[in-house]
Amino acid sequence: MSHLFPTYARWDVTPVQAKGAYLTAKDGKEYLDFTSGISVCNLGHAPENVKKAVEKQLNQFWHTSNLFQIELQEEVAKQLTDASGLDLVFFGNSGAEANEAAIKLARKSTGRTKVITFVNSFHGRTFATMAATGQEKIKTGFGPMLETFEYVTMNDLDSLKAALDENTAAIMFEVIQGEGGINEGDAGFLQEAEKLAHENGSLVIIDEIQTGIGRTGKPFAFQHIGLHPDIVSVAKGIASGFPLGAIIGKSSLSDAFSAGSHGSTFGGNPVALAAAKETLSTIFNDGFLDDVTKKGEKLQSLLLEALKDEPIFKKLKGKGLMIGIELNEEAGPFLSEAREQNLLILTAGTHVIRLLPPLNVTEEEIEKAASIITGILKK
């Protein structure tokens, strides 16, 4: 009997050790892990430089509170602002917390209450971020949602224009919808959405929880199309598996988050920040990010060449090392088949296999995974 609430459809895999792109289970089976903790372990499992930084911080102090000056917070905040082109950071513990903070900041700074999000989006499972999410299955059974969110269709400018009004605090979106199916926003649409928002006095919030921290080949996915958001939310890959989330925003929003207006007991924890500093120092490097792009292109090329004539295959989606294989049938059953062949993969939506390997995955590991996946789909 389990003493856990059954909130997850857990796999029959019990990890006992993990290193790099590989995870070892209790039964001795070793898996090639192309989930990376759902885009969290972007440097693979237990990277040595991050481990050393965490050990050093563990020997100093683990927690004080945010009433103290914490140098690591300033250092990691500068890494994030330098990489994003924004100015100020607030630290929380997760992506949902980051999106909560983004919504609060947008509402308070504009004095407006409505936030426009997109159908098939995913922003978290707290009450506000669940309401912000454009998927009904996330909300089932929880009763009436907060009424200040309105959902429009990605890449449909008319639906966005119809929703935008004088009470719109912000437009909030993922450049590539992760949980919704690896759905990419058209560059022209997102650029026009940003322009319309700013003309309306509304803010632009970009949710980079899954797409950020190098996952798409740039520090943040919005940089592929030259957007200029007011607030960016990040988490997942920021600290190599230690709980950390953040929003990065423009300095003009500073007054709305004055002392006492928002907070987080564990947000900006020194141990998580030590992990983040080393993680970001590695990833926010042009050479490293160029390699992410090249590896993503190689993986897509191998998949496309093998699957292009297969009836089950519909198309490839995504950017960098955030790749979706859209199928003409449900993708779920293929995950267990992959596990039988020692490969861990995910779904996104119902018909998409989602691949999120470590950003430092090797060519040999890419070839091995592509061979297993294409063999399963061809069979």
mmCIF file of C-alpha atoms in Angstrom:
data_model
loop_
_atom_site.group_PDB
_atom_site.id
_atom_site.type_symbol
_atom_site.label_atom_id
_atom_site.label_comp_id
_atom_site.label_asym_id
_atom_site.label_seq_id
_atom_site.Cartn_x
_atom_site.Cartn_y
_atom_site.Cartn_z
ATOM 1 C CA MET A 1 0.000 0.000 0.000
ATOM 2 C CA SER A 2 1.284 3.450 -0.916
ATOM 3 C CA HIS A 3 1.040 6.360 1.502
ATOM 4 C CA LEU A 4 1.073 8.831 -1.424
ATOM 5 C CA PHE A 5 -1.931 10.467 -3.063
ATOM 6 C CA PRO A 6 -2.329 8.886 -6.524
ATOM 7 C CA THR A 7 -1.755 12.155 -8.396
ATOM 8 C CA TYR A 8 0.764 10.651 -10.820
ATOM 9 C CA ALA A 9 0.472 7.721 -13.227
ATOM 10 C CA ARG A 10 3.846 6.407 -12.115
ATOM 11 C CA TRP A 11 6.061 4.181 -14.252
ATOM 12 C CA ASP A 12 7.372 0.887 -12.923
ATOM 13 C CA VAL A 13 10.874 2.355 -12.573
ATOM 14 C CA THR A 14 12.529 3.033 -9.187
ATOM 15 C CA PRO A 15 15.709 5.122 -9.599
ATOM 16 C CA VAL A 16 18.682 4.390 -7.337
ATOM 17 C CA GLN A 17 21.410 6.288 -9.197
ATOM 18 C CA ALA A 18 21.774 8.646 -12.148
ATOM 19 C CA LYS A 19 24.708 10.227 -13.929
ATOM 20 C CA GLY A 20 24.854 12.191 -17.154
ATOM 21 C CA ALA A 21 22.223 10.938 -19.593
ATOM 22 C CA TYR A 22 21.742 7.603 -17.794
ATOM 23 C CA LEU A 23 19.516 6.490 -14.924
ATOM 24 C CA THR A 24 19.900 3.195 -13.064
ATOM 25 C CA ALA A 25 16.827 1.520 -11.561
ATOM 26 C CA LYS A 26 16.493 -0.659 -8.458
ATOM 27 C CA ASP A 27 16.247 -3.781 -10.617
ATOM 28 C CA GLY A 28 19.653 -2.985 -12.163
ATOM 29 C CA LYS A 29 18.288 -1.821 -15.488
ATOM 30 C CA GLU A 30 20.067 1.203 -16.986
ATOM 31 C CA TYR A 31 18.038 3.693 -19.019
ATOM 32 C CA LEU A 32 19.046 6.379 -21.497
ATOM 33 C CA ASP A 33 17.081 9.315 -20.111
ATOM 34 C CA PHE A 34 15.567 11.595 -22.765
ATOM 35 C CA THR A 35 13.204 13.205 -20.237
ATOM 36 C CA SER A 36 15.827 15.101 -18.190
ATOM 37 C CA GLY A 37 13.344 15.297 -15.330
ATOM 38 C CA ILE A 38 10.964 17.050 -17.775
ATOM 39 C CA SER A 39 13.518 19.633 -18.968
ATOM 40 C CA VAL A 40 15.043 20.080 -15.507
ATOM 41 C CA CYS A 41 18.389 18.249 -15.642
ATOM 42 C CA ASN A 42 19.671 20.272 -18.578
ATOM 43 C CA LEU A 43 23.285 19.296 -17.831
ATOM 44 C CA GLY A 44 22.320 15.683 -17.246
ATOM 45 C CA HIS A 45 22.137 14.003 -13.862
ATOM 46 C CA ALA A 46 24.561 15.120 -11.132
ATOM 47 C CA PRO A 47 26.964 17.320 -13.161
ATOM 48 C CA GLU A 48 30.285 17.543 -11.303
ATOM 49 C CA ASN A 49 30.648 21.334 -11.332
ATOM 50 C CA VAL A 50 27.154 21.777 -9.888
ATOM 51 C CA LYS A 51 27.776 19.072 -7.290
ATOM 52 C CA LYS A 52 30.942 20.819 -6.073
ATOM 53 C CA ALA A 53 29.184 24.186 -5.826
ATOM 54 C CA VAL A 54 26.344 22.652 -3.804
ATOM 55 C CA GLU A 55 28.763 20.854 -1.481
ATOM 56 C CA LYS A 56 30.629 24.111 -0.873
ATOM 57 C CA GLN A 57 27.406 25.924 0.011
ATOM 58 C CA LEU A 58 26.266 23.063 2.264
ATOM 59 C CA ASN A 59 29.417 23.620 4.294
ATOM 60 C CA GLN A 60 28.607 27.338 4.677
ATOM 61 C CA PHE A 61 24.873 27.747 5.394
ATOM 62 C CA TRP A 62 21.628 26.296 4.062
ATOM 63 C CA HIS A 63 18.971 28.862 4.894
ATOM 64 C CA THR A 64 18.542 32.201 6.624
ATOM 65 C CA SER A 65 15.616 34.194 5.229
ATOM 66 C CA ASN A 66 15.069 36.888 2.663
ATOM 67 C CA LEU A 67 15.490 39.528 5.360
ATOM 68 C CA PHE A 68 19.246 39.050 4.855
ATOM 69 C CA GLN A 69 21.516 40.233 2.060
ATOM 70 C CA ILE A 70 22.352 37.050 0.130
ATOM 71 C CA GLU A 71 25.190 37.570 -2.347
ATOM 72 C CA LEU A 72 24.315 34.502 -4.413
ATOM 73 C CA GLN A 73 20.877 35.990 -5.127
ATOM 74 C CA GLU A 74 22.488 39.072 -6.632
ATOM 75 C CA GLU A 75 24.948 36.983 -8.648
ATOM 76 C CA VAL A 76 22.324 34.656 -10.130
ATOM 77 C CA ALA A 77 19.940 37.568 -10.728
ATOM 78 C CA LYS A 78 22.670 39.271 -12.775
ATOM 79 C CA GLN A 79 23.183 36.109 -14.816
ATOM 80 C CA LEU A 80 19.459 36.071 -15.616
ATOM 81 C CA THR A 81 19.167 39.781 -16.400
ATOM 82 C CA ASP A 82 22.312 39.756 -18.557
ATOM 83 C CA ALA A 83 21.022 36.778 -20.546
ATOM 84 C CA SER A 84 17.457 38.112 -20.954
ATOM 85 C CA GLY A 85 18.024 41.841 -21.404
ATOM 86 C CA LEU A 86 15.667 42.579 -18.508
ATOM 87 C CA ASP A 87 16.462 44.252 -15.187
ATOM 88 C CA LEU A 88 15.096 42.746 -11.957
ATOM 89 C CA VAL A 89 14.512 39.252 -10.523
ATOM 90 C CA PHE A 90 12.238 37.724 -7.903
ATOM 91 C CA PHE A 91 13.063 34.181 -6.748
ATOM 92 C CA GLY A 92 10.538 31.480 -5.854
ATOM 93 C CA ASN A 93 10.718 27.687 -5.784
ATOM 94 C CA SER A 94 8.968 26.484 -8.933
ATOM 95 C CA GLY A 95 7.446 27.360 -12.276
ATOM 96 C CA ALA A 96 3.968 27.671 -10.826
ATOM 97 C CA GLU A 97 5.253 30.102 -8.189
ATOM 98 C CA ALA A 98 7.043 32.085 -10.886
ATOM 99 C CA ASN A 99 3.857 32.357 -12.946
ATOM 100 C CA GLU A 100 1.840 33.327 -9.855
ATOM 101 C CA ALA A 101 4.335 36.136 -9.254
ATOM 102 C CA ALA A 102 4.151 37.210 -12.899
ATOM 103 C CA ILE A 103 0.353 37.413 -12.798
ATOM 104 C CA LYS A 104 0.376 39.338 -9.520
ATOM 105 C CA LEU A 105 3.010 41.756 -10.792
ATOM 106 C CA ALA A 106 1.114 42.426 -14.039
ATOM 107 C CA ARG A 107 -2.166 43.079 -12.238
ATOM 108 C CA LYS A 108 -0.675 45.324 -9.583
ATOM 109 C CA SER A 109 1.527 47.350 -11.922
ATOM 110 C CA THR A 110 -1.233 48.009 -14.475
ATOM 111 C CA GLY A 111 -4.209 48.291 -12.096
ATOM 112 C CA ARG A 112 -6.058 45.909 -14.452
ATOM 113 C CA THR A 113 -7.311 42.390 -13.795
ATOM 114 C CA LYS A 114 -7.702 40.394 -17.030
ATOM 115 C CA VAL A 115 -4.932 38.168 -18.363
ATOM 116 C CA ILE A 116 -5.170 36.676 -21.856
ATOM 117 C CA THR A 117 -3.638 33.229 -22.319
ATOM 118 C CA PHE A 118 -3.807 30.629 -25.098
ATOM 119 C CA VAL A 119 -5.717 27.432 -25.767
ATOM 120 C CA ASN A 120 -3.495 24.388 -25.025
ATOM 121 C CA SER A 121 -1.210 26.443 -22.792
ATOM 122 C CA PHE A 122 0.104 25.166 -19.478
ATOM 123 C CA HIS A 123 1.147 27.526 -16.683
ATOM 124 C CA GLY A 124 0.908 25.455 -13.481
ATOM 125 C CA ARG A 125 -1.422 23.823 -10.978
ATOM 126 C CA THR A 126 -1.927 26.442 -8.277
ATOM 127 C CA PHE A 127 -5.335 28.072 -8.334
ATOM 128 C CA ALA A 128 -4.332 31.090 -10.416
ATOM 129 C CA THR A 129 -1.988 29.228 -12.777
ATOM 130 C CA MET A 130 -4.535 26.437 -13.227
ATOM 131 C CA ALA A 131 -7.042 29.111 -14.224
ATOM 132 C CA ALA A 132 -4.460 30.610 -16.594
ATOM 133 C CA THR A 133 -3.940 27.236 -18.293
ATOM 134 C CA GLY A 134 -5.873 26.762 -21.510
ATOM 135 C CA GLN A 135 -6.636 23.046 -21.010
ATOM 136 C CA GLU A 136 -9.904 21.875 -19.465
ATOM 137 C CA LYS A 137 -8.465 18.584 -18.193
ATOM 138 C CA ILE A 138 -6.254 20.511 -15.736
ATOM 139 C CA LYS A 139 -9.343 22.139 -14.169
ATOM 140 C CA THR A 140 -11.765 19.226 -14.022
ATOM 141 C CA GLY A 141 -13.388 18.761 -10.626
ATOM 142 C CA PHE A 142 -12.066 21.910 -8.966
ATOM 143 C CA GLY A 143 -15.191 24.017 -9.393
ATOM 144 C CA PRO A 144 -15.439 27.578 -10.751
ATOM 145 C CA MET A 145 -12.154 29.066 -11.910
ATOM 146 C CA LEU A 146 -10.949 32.615 -11.405
ATOM 147 C CA GLU A 147 -12.857 34.712 -13.916
ATOM 148 C CA THR A 148 -10.065 37.063 -14.914
ATOM 149 C CA PHE A 149 -8.518 34.849 -17.595
ATOM 150 C CA GLU A 150 -9.574 34.674 -21.228
ATOM 151 C CA TYR A 151 -8.261 32.115 -23.713
ATOM 152 C CA VAL A 152 -7.508 32.766 -27.372
ATOM 153 C CA THR A 153 -6.238 30.573 -30.192
ATOM 154 C CA MET A 154 -2.511 30.500 -30.912
ATOM 155 C CA ASN A 155 -1.656 32.110 -34.267
ATOM 156 C CA ASP A 156 -5.179 33.574 -34.634
ATOM 157 C CA LEU A 157 -4.838 37.353 -34.553
ATOM 158 C CA ASP A 158 -8.577 37.994 -34.823
ATOM 159 C CA SER A 159 -9.306 36.055 -31.628
ATOM 160 C CA LEU A 160 -6.595 37.982 -29.811
ATOM 161 C CA LYS A 161 -7.869 41.354 -31.002
ATOM 162 C CA ALA A 162 -11.390 40.459 -29.900
ATOM 163 C CA ALA A 163 -10.185 39.621 -26.375
ATOM 164 C CA LEU A 164 -7.875 42.598 -25.868
ATOM 165 C CA ASP A 165 -9.560 45.465 -24.013
ATOM 166 C CA GLU A 166 -8.979 48.298 -21.538
ATOM 167 C CA ASN A 167 -9.027 45.847 -18.604
ATOM 168 C CA THR A 168 -6.286 43.586 -20.013
ATOM 169 C CA ALA A 169 -3.308 43.565 -17.673
ATOM 170 C CA ALA A 170 -1.222 41.188 -19.769
ATOM 171 C CA ILE A 171 -0.977 38.685 -22.590
ATOM 172 C CA MET A 172 0.740 35.539 -21.292
ATOM 173 C CA PHE A 173 2.097 32.791 -23.525
ATOM 174 C CA GLU A 174 4.704 30.128 -24.215
ATOM 175 C CA VAL A 175 6.697 30.628 -27.422
ATOM 176 C CA ILE A 176 6.507 26.834 -27.792
ATOM 177 C CA GLN A 177 3.719 25.163 -25.828
ATOM 178 C CA GLY A 178 5.332 22.244 -24.008
ATOM 179 C CA GLU A 179 2.644 20.234 -22.232
ATOM 180 C CA GLY A 180 0.102 21.263 -24.871
ATOM 181 C CA GLY A 181 1.875 19.389 -27.678
ATOM 182 C CA ILE A 182 5.112 21.208 -28.698
ATOM 183 C CA ASN A 183 3.035 23.838 -30.508
ATOM 184 C CA GLU A 184 5.129 26.725 -31.808
ATOM 185 C CA GLY A 185 3.778 30.244 -32.113
ATOM 186 C CA ASP A 186 4.362 31.859 -35.512
ATOM 187 C CA ALA A 187 6.986 34.603 -35.284
ATOM 188 C CA GLY A 188 4.781 37.137 -37.053
ATOM 189 C CA PHE A 189 1.819 36.397 -34.820
ATOM 190 C CA LEU A 190 3.786 36.703 -31.580
ATOM 191 C CA GLN A 191 5.482 39.896 -32.737
ATOM 192 C CA GLU A 192 2.107 41.413 -33.586
ATOM 193 C CA ALA A 193 0.659 40.189 -30.285
ATOM 194 C CA GLU A 194 3.424 41.976 -28.413
ATOM 195 C CA LYS A 195 2.863 45.163 -30.420
ATOM 196 C CA LEU A 196 -0.892 45.104 -29.786
ATOM 197 C CA ALA A 197 -0.377 44.492 -26.078
ATOM 198 C CA HIS A 198 1.972 47.408 -25.646
ATOM 199 C CA GLU A 199 -0.228 49.734 -27.710
ATOM 200 C CA ASN A 200 -3.066 48.766 -25.368
ATOM 201 C CA GLY A 201 -1.039 49.499 -22.240
ATOM 202 C CA SER A 202 -0.896 45.781 -21.434
ATOM 203 C CA LEU A 203 2.185 43.796 -20.435
ATOM 204 C CA VAL A 204 3.680 40.781 -22.179
ATOM 205 C CA ILE A 205 4.480 37.783 -19.959
ATOM 206 C CA ILE A 206 6.429 34.964 -21.575
ATOM 207 C CA ASP A 207 6.393 31.620 -19.784
ATOM 208 C CA GLU A 208 9.865 30.118 -20.337
ATOM 209 C CA ILE A 209 9.513 27.437 -17.674
ATOM 210 C CA GLN A 210 10.156 24.609 -20.137
ATOM 211 C CA THR A 211 11.657 26.471 -23.113
ATOM 212 C CA GLY A 212 14.171 28.592 -21.182
ATOM 213 C CA ILE A 213 17.714 28.008 -19.910
ATOM 214 C CA GLY A 214 19.127 26.932 -23.273
ATOM 215 C CA ARG A 215 16.554 24.278 -24.153
ATOM 216 C CA THR A 216 15.869 25.704 -27.651
ATOM 217 C CA GLY A 217 19.452 26.766 -28.456
ATOM 218 C CA LYS A 218 19.244 30.269 -26.999
ATOM 219 C CA PRO A 219 19.063 31.355 -23.351
ATOM 220 C CA PHE A 220 15.317 31.960 -23.862
ATOM 221 C CA ALA A 221 13.012 30.931 -26.695
ATOM 222 C CA PHE A 222 11.650 34.461 -27.196
ATOM 223 C CA GLN A 223 15.102 35.495 -28.442
ATOM 224 C CA HIS A 224 14.663 33.458 -31.631
ATOM 225 C CA ILE A 225 12.060 35.965 -32.834
ATOM 226 C CA GLY A 226 13.217 39.226 -31.298
ATOM 227 C CA LEU A 227 10.470 39.743 -28.736
ATOM 228 C CA HIS A 228 10.750 42.270 -25.897
ATOM 229 C CA PRO A 229 8.668 40.919 -22.986
ATOM 230 C CA ASP A 230 7.978 42.828 -19.796
ATOM 231 C CA ILE A 231 8.124 39.726 -17.588
ATOM 232 C CA VAL A 232 9.700 36.309 -18.169
ATOM 233 C CA SER A 233 9.087 33.319 -15.893
ATOM 234 C CA VAL A 234 11.741 30.602 -15.533
ATOM 235 C CA ALA A 235 12.251 27.421 -13.495
ATOM 236 C CA LYS A 236 12.871 23.758 -14.449
ATOM 237 C CA GLY A 237 16.406 23.823 -15.953
ATOM 238 C CA ILE A 238 17.643 26.741 -13.863
ATOM 239 C CA ALA A 239 19.318 24.758 -11.056
ATOM 240 C CA SER A 240 19.947 21.211 -12.328
ATOM 241 C CA GLY A 241 17.167 19.676 -10.233
ATOM 242 C CA PHE A 242 17.234 21.856 -7.120
ATOM 243 C CA PRO A 243 13.919 23.670 -6.521
ATOM 244 C CA LEU A 244 14.155 27.199 -7.920
ATOM 245 C CA GLY A 245 11.960 29.460 -10.003
ATOM 246 C CA ALA A 246 12.122 33.137 -10.878
ATOM 247 C CA ILE A 247 10.564 35.987 -12.750
ATOM 248 C CA ILE A 248 12.712 38.483 -14.628
ATOM 249 C CA GLY A 249 11.130 41.861 -15.304
ATOM 250 C CA LYS A 250 11.645 45.423 -16.438
ATOM 251 C CA SER A 251 12.832 48.016 -13.927
ATOM 252 C CA SER A 252 9.684 50.062 -14.603
ATOM 253 C CA LEU A 253 7.732 47.422 -12.629
ATOM 254 C CA SER A 254 9.808 47.872 -9.482
ATOM 255 C CA ASP A 255 7.289 49.971 -7.554
ATOM 256 C CA ALA A 256 4.598 47.285 -7.849
ATOM 257 C CA PHE A 257 6.810 44.789 -6.005
ATOM 258 C CA SER A 258 7.879 47.021 -3.130
ATOM 259 C CA ALA A 259 8.781 45.692 0.322
ATOM 260 C CA GLY A 260 6.025 43.497 1.745
ATOM 261 C CA SER A 261 4.071 43.176 -1.507
ATOM 262 C CA HIS A 262 5.171 39.614 -2.318
ATOM 263 C CA GLY A 263 7.403 36.986 -0.788
ATOM 264 C CA SER A 264 8.538 33.375 -0.530
ATOM 265 C CA THR A 265 10.026 31.697 2.540
ATOM 266 C CA PHE A 266 12.275 29.331 0.611
ATOM 267 C CA GLY A 267 12.579 31.364 -2.605
ATOM 268 C CA GLY A 268 16.221 32.045 -3.457
ATOM 269 C CA ASN A 269 17.517 29.349 -1.135
ATOM 270 C CA PRO A 270 21.354 29.468 -1.050
ATOM 271 C CA VAL A 271 21.838 25.782 -1.888
ATOM 272 C CA ALA A 272 19.552 26.026 -4.948
ATOM 273 C CA LEU A 273 21.270 29.255 -5.976
ATOM 274 C CA ALA A 274 24.705 27.639 -5.781
ATOM 275 C CA ALA A 275 23.433 24.997 -8.195
ATOM 276 C CA ALA A 276 21.888 27.680 -10.407
ATOM 277 C CA LYS A 277 25.049 29.776 -10.625
ATOM 278 C CA GLU A 278 27.090 26.840 -11.935
ATOM 279 C CA THR A 279 24.304 25.630 -14.222
ATOM 280 C CA LEU A 280 23.835 29.041 -15.827
ATOM 281 C CA SER A 281 27.594 29.635 -16.113
ATOM 282 C CA THR A 282 27.787 26.514 -18.273
ATOM 283 C CA ILE A 283 24.635 26.962 -20.351
ATOM 284 C CA PHE A 284 24.723 30.729 -20.983
ATOM 285 C CA ASN A 285 27.705 30.337 -23.270
ATOM 286 C CA ASP A 286 27.558 30.880 -27.038
ATOM 287 C CA GLY A 287 29.592 27.776 -27.847
ATOM 288 C CA PHE A 288 27.451 25.567 -25.630
ATOM 289 C CA LEU A 289 24.221 26.953 -27.116
ATOM 290 C CA ASP A 290 25.510 26.512 -30.668
ATOM 291 C CA ASP A 291 26.090 22.842 -29.848
ATOM 292 C CA VAL A 292 22.500 22.541 -28.578
ATOM 293 C CA THR A 293 21.267 23.812 -31.931
ATOM 294 C CA LYS A 294 23.497 21.418 -33.878
ATOM 295 C CA LYS A 295 22.507 18.435 -31.736
ATOM 296 C CA GLY A 296 18.833 19.263 -32.169
ATOM 297 C CA GLU A 297 19.277 19.454 -35.923
ATOM 298 C CA LYS A 298 21.064 16.090 -35.935
ATOM 299 C CA LEU A 299 18.336 14.409 -33.884
ATOM 300 C CA GLN A 300 15.591 15.848 -36.085
ATOM 301 C CA SER A 301 17.472 14.821 -39.238
ATOM 302 C CA LEU A 302 17.857 11.211 -38.045
ATOM 303 C CA LEU A 303 14.197 10.992 -37.087
ATOM 304 C CA LEU A 304 12.903 12.578 -40.281
ATOM 305 C CA GLU A 305 15.031 10.441 -42.563
ATOM 306 C CA ALA A 306 13.828 7.243 -40.883
ATOM 307 C CA LEU A 307 10.157 8.183 -40.446
ATOM 308 C CA LYS A 308 9.238 10.381 -43.408
ATOM 309 C CA ASP A 309 7.519 7.559 -45.326
ATOM 310 C CA GLU A 310 5.919 5.849 -42.331
ATOM 311 C CA PRO A 311 2.091 6.026 -42.182
ATOM 312 C CA ILE A 312 2.156 6.567 -38.411
ATOM 313 C CA PHE A 313 4.340 9.689 -38.715
ATOM 314 C CA LYS A 314 2.770 13.116 -39.161
ATOM 315 C CA LYS A 315 5.496 15.717 -38.533
ATOM 316 C CA LEU A 316 8.366 16.896 -36.361
ATOM 317 C CA LYS A 317 7.950 19.951 -34.168
ATOM 318 C CA GLY A 318 10.065 22.015 -31.832
ATOM 319 C CA LYS A 319 13.432 23.714 -31.680
ATOM 320 C CA GLY A 320 16.858 22.881 -30.285
ATOM 321 C CA LEU A 321 16.560 19.903 -27.937
ATOM 322 C CA MET A 322 12.829 20.325 -27.346
ATOM 323 C CA ILE A 323 11.446 18.006 -30.018
ATOM 324 C CA GLY A 324 7.986 16.624 -30.662
ATOM 325 C CA ILE A 325 7.181 13.693 -32.951
ATOM 326 C CA GLU A 326 3.538 14.098 -33.917
ATOM 327 C CA LEU A 327 1.831 10.826 -34.815
ATOM 328 C CA ASN A 328 -1.389 9.826 -36.526
ATOM 329 C CA GLU A 329 -2.341 7.797 -33.454
ATOM 330 C CA GLU A 330 -1.975 8.170 -29.692
ATOM 331 C CA ALA A 331 1.606 8.344 -28.480
ATOM 332 C CA GLY A 332 1.167 6.933 -24.964
ATOM 333 C CA PRO A 333 1.638 3.223 -25.739
ATOM 334 C CA PHE A 334 5.048 3.868 -27.275
ATOM 335 C CA LEU A 335 6.483 5.110 -23.985
ATOM 336 C CA SER A 336 6.282 1.667 -22.371
ATOM 337 C CA GLU A 337 7.767 0.074 -25.490
ATOM 338 C CA ALA A 338 10.675 2.516 -25.296
ATOM 339 C CA ARG A 339 11.213 1.690 -21.604
ATOM 340 C CA GLU A 340 11.404 -1.988 -22.510
ATOM 341 C CA GLN A 341 14.332 -0.993 -24.725
ATOM 342 C CA ASN A 342 15.948 1.093 -21.951
ATOM 343 C CA LEU A 343 14.914 4.517 -23.238
ATOM 344 C CA LEU A 344 12.906 7.074 -21.261
ATOM 345 C CA ILE A 345 10.723 9.466 -23.288
ATOM 346 C CA LEU A 346 7.570 11.539 -22.700
ATOM 347 C CA THR A 347 4.348 12.580 -24.382
ATOM 348 C CA ALA A 348 3.015 16.091 -24.948
ATOM 349 C CA GLY A 349 -0.720 16.098 -25.426
ATOM 350 C CA THR A 350 -2.187 12.890 -26.822
ATOM 351 C CA HIS A 351 -0.450 12.369 -30.171
ATOM 352 C CA VAL A 352 3.068 13.719 -29.625
ATOM 353 C CA ILE A 353 6.189 11.956 -28.376
ATOM 354 C CA ARG A 354 8.278 14.548 -26.546
ATOM 355 C CA LEU A 355 12.077 14.375 -26.427
ATOM 356 C CA LEU A 356 13.968 16.448 -23.854
ATOM 357 C CA PRO A 357 17.497 15.029 -23.654
ATOM 358 C CA PRO A 358 20.215 16.710 -21.595
ATOM 359 C CA LEU A 359 21.643 19.694 -23.452
ATOM 360 C CA ASN A 360 25.104 18.101 -23.269
ATOM 361 C CA VAL A 361 23.887 14.806 -24.736
ATOM 362 C CA THR A 362 26.499 13.096 -26.932
ATOM 363 C CA GLU A 363 26.147 12.235 -30.620
ATOM 364 C CA GLU A 364 26.354 8.556 -29.726
ATOM 365 C CA GLU A 365 23.441 8.947 -27.304
ATOM 366 C CA ILE A 366 21.434 10.848 -29.930
ATOM 367 C CA GLU A 367 21.988 8.073 -32.466
ATOM 368 C CA LYS A 368 21.070 5.388 -29.936
ATOM 369 C CA ALA A 369 17.813 7.106 -28.963
ATOM 370 C CA ALA A 370 16.847 7.835 -32.570
ATOM 371 C CA SER A 371 17.421 4.197 -33.500
ATOM 372 C CA ILE A 372 15.208 2.920 -30.663
ATOM 373 C CA ILE A 373 12.402 5.403 -31.371
ATOM 374 C CA THR A 374 12.306 4.859 -35.111
ATOM 375 C CA GLY A 375 12.471 1.086 -34.656
ATOM 376 C CA ILE A 376 9.460 1.160 -32.333
ATOM 377 C CA LEU A 377 7.418 3.420 -34.622
ATOM 378 C CA LYS A 378 8.242 1.397 -37.723
ATOM 379 C CA LYS A 379 7.213 -1.806 -35.981
#
